[in-house]
Coordinates of C-alpha atoms and ligand atoms in Angstrom, one line a residue:
M1 CA 98.2 90.5 81.4
A2 CA 98.1 88.2 78.4
E3 CA 101.1 88.7 76.2
P4 CA 100.3 90.4 72.9
G5 CA 99.2 87.8 70.5
E6 CA 98.2 85.3 73.2
G7 CA 95.0 83.6 72.2
S8 CA 95.0 85.2 68.8
D9 CA 93.0 82.4 67.3
G10 CA 90.6 84.8 65.8
A11 CA 87.9 83.8 68.3
E12 CA 85.7 86.7 69.5
R13 CA 86.3 86.5 73.3
R14 CA 85.1 88.9 75.9
H15 CA 87.7 90.5 78.2
E16 CA 87.8 88.9 81.6
P17 CA 88.2 91.6 84.3
V18 CA 91.1 91.2 86.6
M19 CA 91.1 91.2 90.5
V20 CA 87.4 92.2 90.7
A21 CA 87.0 91.3 94.3
E22 CA 90.0 93.5 95.3
V23 CA 88.7 96.4 93.2
L24 CA 85.3 96.0 94.9
E25 CA 87.0 96.0 98.3
Y26 CA 88.3 99.5 97.7
L27 CA 85.7 101.0 95.4
G28 CA 82.5 99.0 96.1
T29 CA 81.0 101.5 98.5
A30 CA 81.7 104.6 96.4
R31 CA 78.8 106.6 95.0
T32 CA 80.4 107.7 91.8
V33 CA 83.3 105.9 90.2
I34 CA 85.2 107.2 87.2
D35 CA 86.4 104.1 85.3
M36 CA 89.2 105.6 83.2
T37 CA 89.7 102.4 81.1
V38 CA 86.2 100.9 80.8
G39 CA 87.1 98.4 78.1
A40 CA 84.4 95.8 77.8
G41 CA 82.8 97.1 81.0
G42 CA 83.6 94.1 83.3
H43 CA 84.8 96.2 86.3
A44 CA 82.1 98.8 85.7
E45 CA 79.4 96.1 85.7
A46 CA 80.7 94.6 89.0
L47 CA 80.8 98.0 90.6
L48 CA 77.2 98.8 89.5
D49 CA 76.1 95.4 90.7
A50 CA 77.7 96.1 94.0
G51 CA 75.6 99.2 94.5
V52 CA 77.8 102.0 93.2
E53 CA 75.3 104.6 92.1
R54 CA 77.0 105.8 89.0
V55 CA 79.9 104.8 86.8
I56 CA 81.4 107.2 84.3
G57 CA 83.3 104.9 81.8
V58 CA 86.1 106.4 79.7
D59 CA 87.8 104.7 76.8
R60 CA 89.7 106.0 73.8
D61 CA 88.8 102.9 71.7
P62 CA 85.4 103.4 70.0
D63 CA 84.8 99.7 69.7
A64 CA 85.4 99.1 73.4
L65 CA 83.2 102.0 74.4
R66 CA 80.4 100.6 72.2
M67 CA 80.8 97.2 73.7
A68 CA 80.6 98.6 77.3
T69 CA 77.6 100.7 76.4
E70 CA 75.7 97.8 74.9
R71 CA 76.5 95.7 78.0
L72 CA 75.7 98.3 80.6
S73 CA 73.1 100.9 79.4
G74 CA 70.3 98.4 79.0
R75 CA 70.7 97.0 82.5
F76 CA 71.7 100.2 84.4
G77 CA 70.2 103.0 82.3
D78 CA 71.8 106.4 83.1
R79 CA 73.7 105.0 86.1
F80 CA 76.3 104.3 83.4
R81 CA 77.7 107.2 81.3
P82 CA 80.2 106.5 78.5
V83 CA 82.8 109.1 77.6
A84 CA 85.0 108.8 74.5
G85 CA 88.6 109.8 74.4
A86 CA 92.0 109.5 76.0
F87 CA 91.7 109.9 79.7
S88 CA 94.4 112.7 79.8
E89 CA 92.2 114.7 77.5
V90 CA 88.6 114.1 78.7
A91 CA 89.1 113.6 82.4
H92 CA 88.8 117.3 83.2
D93 CA 85.2 117.4 81.8
V94 CA 83.7 114.4 83.6
V95 CA 83.6 115.6 87.2
G96 CA 84.7 118.7 89.0
A97 CA 87.4 118.9 91.7
G98 CA 86.5 117.1 94.9
E99 CA 83.3 115.6 93.4
G100 CA 84.4 112.0 92.9
D101 CA 84.8 109.3 95.4
G102 CA 86.4 106.6 93.3
V103 CA 88.7 106.4 90.3
L104 CA 89.8 103.2 88.6
F105 CA 92.6 102.7 86.1
D106 CA 92.9 99.1 84.6
L107 CA 95.9 99.9 82.4
G108 CA 97.1 98.5 79.1
V109 CA 95.1 96.7 76.4
S110 CA 92.1 94.4 76.5
S111 CA 91.9 90.9 75.3
M112 CA 89.7 92.0 72.4
Q113 CA 92.3 94.4 71.3
L114 CA 95.1 91.8 71.6
D115 CA 93.1 89.1 69.9
E116 CA 92.0 91.0 66.9
A117 CA 94.8 90.7 64.3
G118 CA 93.5 93.7 62.4
R119 CA 94.4 96.0 65.4
G120 CA 98.0 95.0 65.0
F121 CA 98.9 94.5 68.7
G122 CA 99.8 90.8 68.5
Y123 CA 103.0 89.2 67.3
R124 CA 101.4 85.8 66.8
G125 CA 98.8 86.6 64.2
D126 CA 99.4 88.7 61.2
G127 CA 97.8 92.1 60.6
P128 CA 98.6 95.7 59.8
L129 CA 101.3 97.1 62.1
D130 CA 99.0 99.6 63.8
M131 CA 98.7 99.3 67.6
R132 CA 96.6 102.5 68.1
M133 CA 94.0 102.1 70.9
D134 CA 92.2 104.9 69.1
P135 CA 92.5 104.0 65.5
T136 CA 91.1 107.4 64.3
G137 CA 94.4 109.3 64.6
G138 CA 98.1 109.6 65.4
P139 CA 101.1 107.7 64.2
T140 CA 101.0 103.9 64.0
A141 CA 103.6 101.3 65.0
A142 CA 104.5 101.0 61.3
D143 CA 105.3 104.8 61.2
L144 CA 107.7 104.4 64.2
V145 CA 109.3 101.3 62.9
N146 CA 109.9 102.7 59.4
D147 CA 110.7 106.3 60.2
L148 CA 112.6 106.5 63.4
P149 CA 116.4 106.7 63.2
E150 CA 118.1 103.5 64.4
E151 CA 119.4 105.0 67.6
E152 CA 116.0 106.4 68.6
L153 CA 114.4 103.1 67.8
A154 CA 116.9 101.2 70.0
D155 CA 116.3 103.7 72.9
L156 CA 112.6 103.3 72.6
I157 CA 112.8 99.5 72.6
F158 CA 115.1 99.6 75.6
R159 CA 113.1 102.1 77.6
Y160 CA 109.6 100.8 77.1
G161 CA 110.3 97.1 76.3
E162 CA 113.2 96.7 78.8
E163 CA 114.8 94.8 75.9
R164 CA 118.5 94.4 76.7
Q165 CA 119.3 93.5 73.1
S166 CA 117.5 96.6 71.7
R167 CA 120.5 97.7 69.6
R168 CA 120.6 94.4 67.8
V169 CA 116.8 94.5 67.2
A170 CA 117.0 98.1 65.9
R171 CA 119.8 97.2 63.6
A172 CA 117.9 94.3 62.1
I173 CA 114.8 96.5 61.6
V174 CA 116.8 99.2 59.8
R175 CA 118.4 96.5 57.6
A176 CA 115.0 95.0 56.8
R177 CA 113.4 98.3 56.0
G178 CA 116.1 99.0 53.5
R179 CA 114.4 96.3 51.4
G180 CA 111.0 98.0 51.7
R181 CA 108.5 99.3 54.3
I182 CA 107.6 96.9 57.2
E183 CA 103.8 96.9 57.2
T184 CA 102.7 93.9 59.1
T185 CA 103.0 92.4 62.6
G186 CA 104.1 89.1 61.1
E187 CA 107.0 90.8 59.2
L188 CA 108.2 92.6 62.3
A189 CA 107.9 89.5 64.6
G190 CA 109.9 87.6 62.0
I191 CA 112.6 90.2 61.8
V192 CA 113.0 90.3 65.6
A193 CA 113.0 86.5 65.9
G194 CA 115.6 86.4 63.2
A195 CA 117.8 88.9 65.2
L196 CA 117.4 87.3 68.6
G197 CA 116.7 83.7 67.8
R198 CA 114.0 81.6 69.4
R199 CA 114.5 79.4 72.5
P200 CA 112.0 76.6 73.2
G201 CA 110.0 77.2 76.3
R202 CA 110.9 81.0 76.4
A203 CA 108.6 83.9 75.6
H204 CA 108.4 85.0 72.0
P205 CA 111.5 87.1 71.2
A206 CA 109.4 89.9 69.8
R207 CA 107.3 90.3 73.0
R208 CA 109.4 93.2 74.5
T209 CA 109.7 95.0 71.1
F210 CA 105.9 94.8 70.6
Q211 CA 105.3 96.1 74.2
A212 CA 107.7 99.0 73.6
L213 CA 106.0 100.0 70.4
R214 CA 102.5 99.8 71.9
I215 CA 103.5 102.0 74.9
A216 CA 105.1 104.5 72.6
V217 CA 102.3 104.6 70.0
N218 CA 99.7 105.2 72.7
R219 CA 101.9 107.4 74.9
E220 CA 100.9 105.2 77.8
I221 CA 103.4 106.5 80.4
E222 CA 102.6 110.1 79.6
E223 CA 98.9 109.4 79.8
L224 CA 99.4 107.8 83.3
T225 CA 101.7 110.5 84.7
T226 CA 99.4 113.3 83.6
S227 CA 96.2 111.6 84.9
L228 CA 97.3 110.5 88.3
P229 CA 97.4 114.0 89.7
W230 CA 94.0 114.7 88.1
A231 CA 92.6 111.6 89.9
A232 CA 93.9 112.9 93.2
S233 CA 92.4 116.3 92.6
V234 CA 88.9 115.1 91.8
L235 CA 88.6 113.0 94.9
A236 CA 86.9 114.3 98.0
P237 CA 88.6 113.3 101.3
G238 CA 88.0 109.6 101.8
G239 CA 87.8 109.0 98.1
R240 CA 90.0 106.3 96.6
V241 CA 92.0 105.7 93.5
V242 CA 92.8 102.1 92.4
V243 CA 95.4 101.2 89.7
L244 CA 95.9 97.9 88.0
A245 CA 99.3 97.9 86.3
Y246 CA 100.7 95.1 84.1
H247 CA 104.3 96.0 83.7
S248 CA 107.0 97.5 85.9
L249 CA 107.3 100.8 84.1
E250 CA 103.6 101.7 84.9
D251 CA 103.8 100.2 88.4
R252 CA 106.9 102.2 89.2
E253 CA 105.1 105.5 88.3
V254 CA 102.1 104.6 90.4
K255 CA 104.2 103.6 93.4
R256 CA 106.2 106.8 93.2
F257 CA 103.0 109.0 92.8
F258 CA 101.3 107.4 95.8
R259 CA 104.4 107.8 97.9
D260 CA 105.0 111.5 97.0
A261 CA 101.4 112.9 96.7
E262 CA 100.8 115.0 99.8
D263 CA 97.0 114.5 99.7
L264 CA 97.0 110.7 99.2
R265 CA 97.7 107.9 101.6
A266 CA 98.6 104.5 100.1
L267 CA 96.3 101.8 101.3
T268 CA 98.5 99.0 99.9
K269 CA 102.0 98.8 101.4
R270 CA 103.0 96.4 98.6
P271 CA 101.0 95.8 95.5
L272 CA 98.3 93.1 95.6
V273 CA 98.6 90.4 93.0
A274 CA 96.0 87.9 91.6
S275 CA 95.4 84.7 93.5
E276 CA 96.7 81.4 92.0
D277 CA 93.1 80.4 91.3
E278 CA 92.5 83.6 89.4
V279 CA 95.7 83.2 87.4
E280 CA 94.7 79.7 86.5
R281 CA 91.2 80.8 85.5
N282 CA 92.3 84.0 83.7
P283 CA 96.0 83.9 82.6
R284 CA 96.0 87.6 81.8
S285 CA 95.8 88.4 85.5
R286 CA 99.3 87.0 85.9
G287 CA 101.7 89.9 86.6
A288 CA 98.8 92.3 87.5
K289 CA 99.7 94.7 90.4
L290 CA 97.0 96.5 92.2
R291 CA 97.7 99.6 94.2
A292 CA 95.2 101.7 96.0
A293 CA 95.3 105.1 97.8
E294 CA 92.9 107.3 99.7
K295 CA 92.5 111.0 99.6
V296 CA 93.3 112.7 102.8
D297 CA 92.7 116.2 104.0
P298 CA 96.2 117.7 103.5
G299 CA 95.7 119.8 106.7
L300 CA 95.5 116.6 108.8
P301 CA 98.4 114.3 109.7
H302 CA 98.3 110.9 107.9
F303 CA 100.2 107.7 108.1
P304 CA 101.6 105.5 105.3
A305 CA 100.1 102.0 104.7
G306 CA 101.4 99.5 107.1
S307 CA 102.3 102.0 109.8
A308 CA 100.6 101.4 113.2
G309 CA 98.6 98.6 111.6
R310 CA 96.5 100.9 109.6
N311 CA 94.6 100.2 106.4
E312 CA 95.9 97.0 105.1
P313 CA 93.0 95.5 103.2
Ligands
SAM401 C1 92.7 96.4 80.3 S1 91.5 97.1 79.4 C2 90.2 97.5 80.6 C3 89.2 96.4 80.8 C4 88.1 96.7 81.7 N1 88.5 97.1 83.0 C5 87.1 95.6 81.7 O1 86.8 95.1 82.8 O2 86.6 95.2 80.7 C6 92.1 98.7 79.1 C7 91.2 99.6 78.3 O3 91.7 101.0 78.5 C8 91.7 101.7 77.3 N2 92.7 102.7 77.5 C9 94.0 102.5 77.8 N3 94.7 103.6 77.9 C10 93.7 104.6 77.8 C11 93.8 106.0 77.8 N4 94.9 106.7 78.0 N5 92.6 106.7 77.7 C12 91.4 106.1 77.5 N6 91.3 104.7 77.4 C13 92.5 104.0 77.5 C14 92.0 100.7 76.3 O4 91.5 101.1 75.0 C15 91.3 99.4 76.8 O5 90.0 99.3 76.3

């Protein structure tokens, strides 16, 4: 995935979908796919073009959902159905148990969200320190940065950003907020850079802190862990769930879930990654990990991916 702030030159750019061929390989023959993260509708469009009869597209970002609807409704009519909301909240209403035959999660944020300074995801531009995918409610990144006790802030930056110097970052934030509320992405990026220093050729020092805040603001890990069991439950036997994850915390959850769910069989022994060509064409595909699993009848024996040469794509 593009790092927050990458390409934040203000240009309106459409999100380029990641690993489309691989997604189609697993979901292209489904009849109904629930796209839990429809974004700009790139994967949804490819699925509909490939002959999937119906795509239900969920997104908690009203701007993204509007963009997907504009892109898809004209071409595909009621084969595309947009649904607004966080997937953990709305999923239960979109299809009943055993009725789906494909579920797609393309996690994280879109290029449009990252590139628009006003959304507050990026550390390179300057905008309000917001980071909510759904800007209509809930605490912002500024609320966390200004209100959390130092130790909690350090833990959050360590857990979700995997930032080894989280205590130093939290200390610098708390010192800075003693001089007044931290309200913008530029201020926060400057505070973190001041605490950690900048090294030429290395990623921006605020990258991990911004990732941590974004995950916390949007409760991304909780969203995923509550929704994977739902995905397994709506699939009929033979139905598939595909997840594209962009950082190790998410991928670890997916791997664990696919391994432990009794009614799923992993189709990918190891996660698939984008080809070199794709990474060159679309840098945000760097680091993407795709895992797929298939619903099995829990009454029948099944074999994990890679055993007896089964089911490697
Ligand atoms: C990486 S983008 C998806 C891009 C999309 N696959 C495409 O081809 O355009 C992720 C999208 O998922 C949405 N999203 C992330 N977590 C969500 C959640 N828990 N519930 C609903 N939407 C979510 C974000 O708002 C964002 O628009």
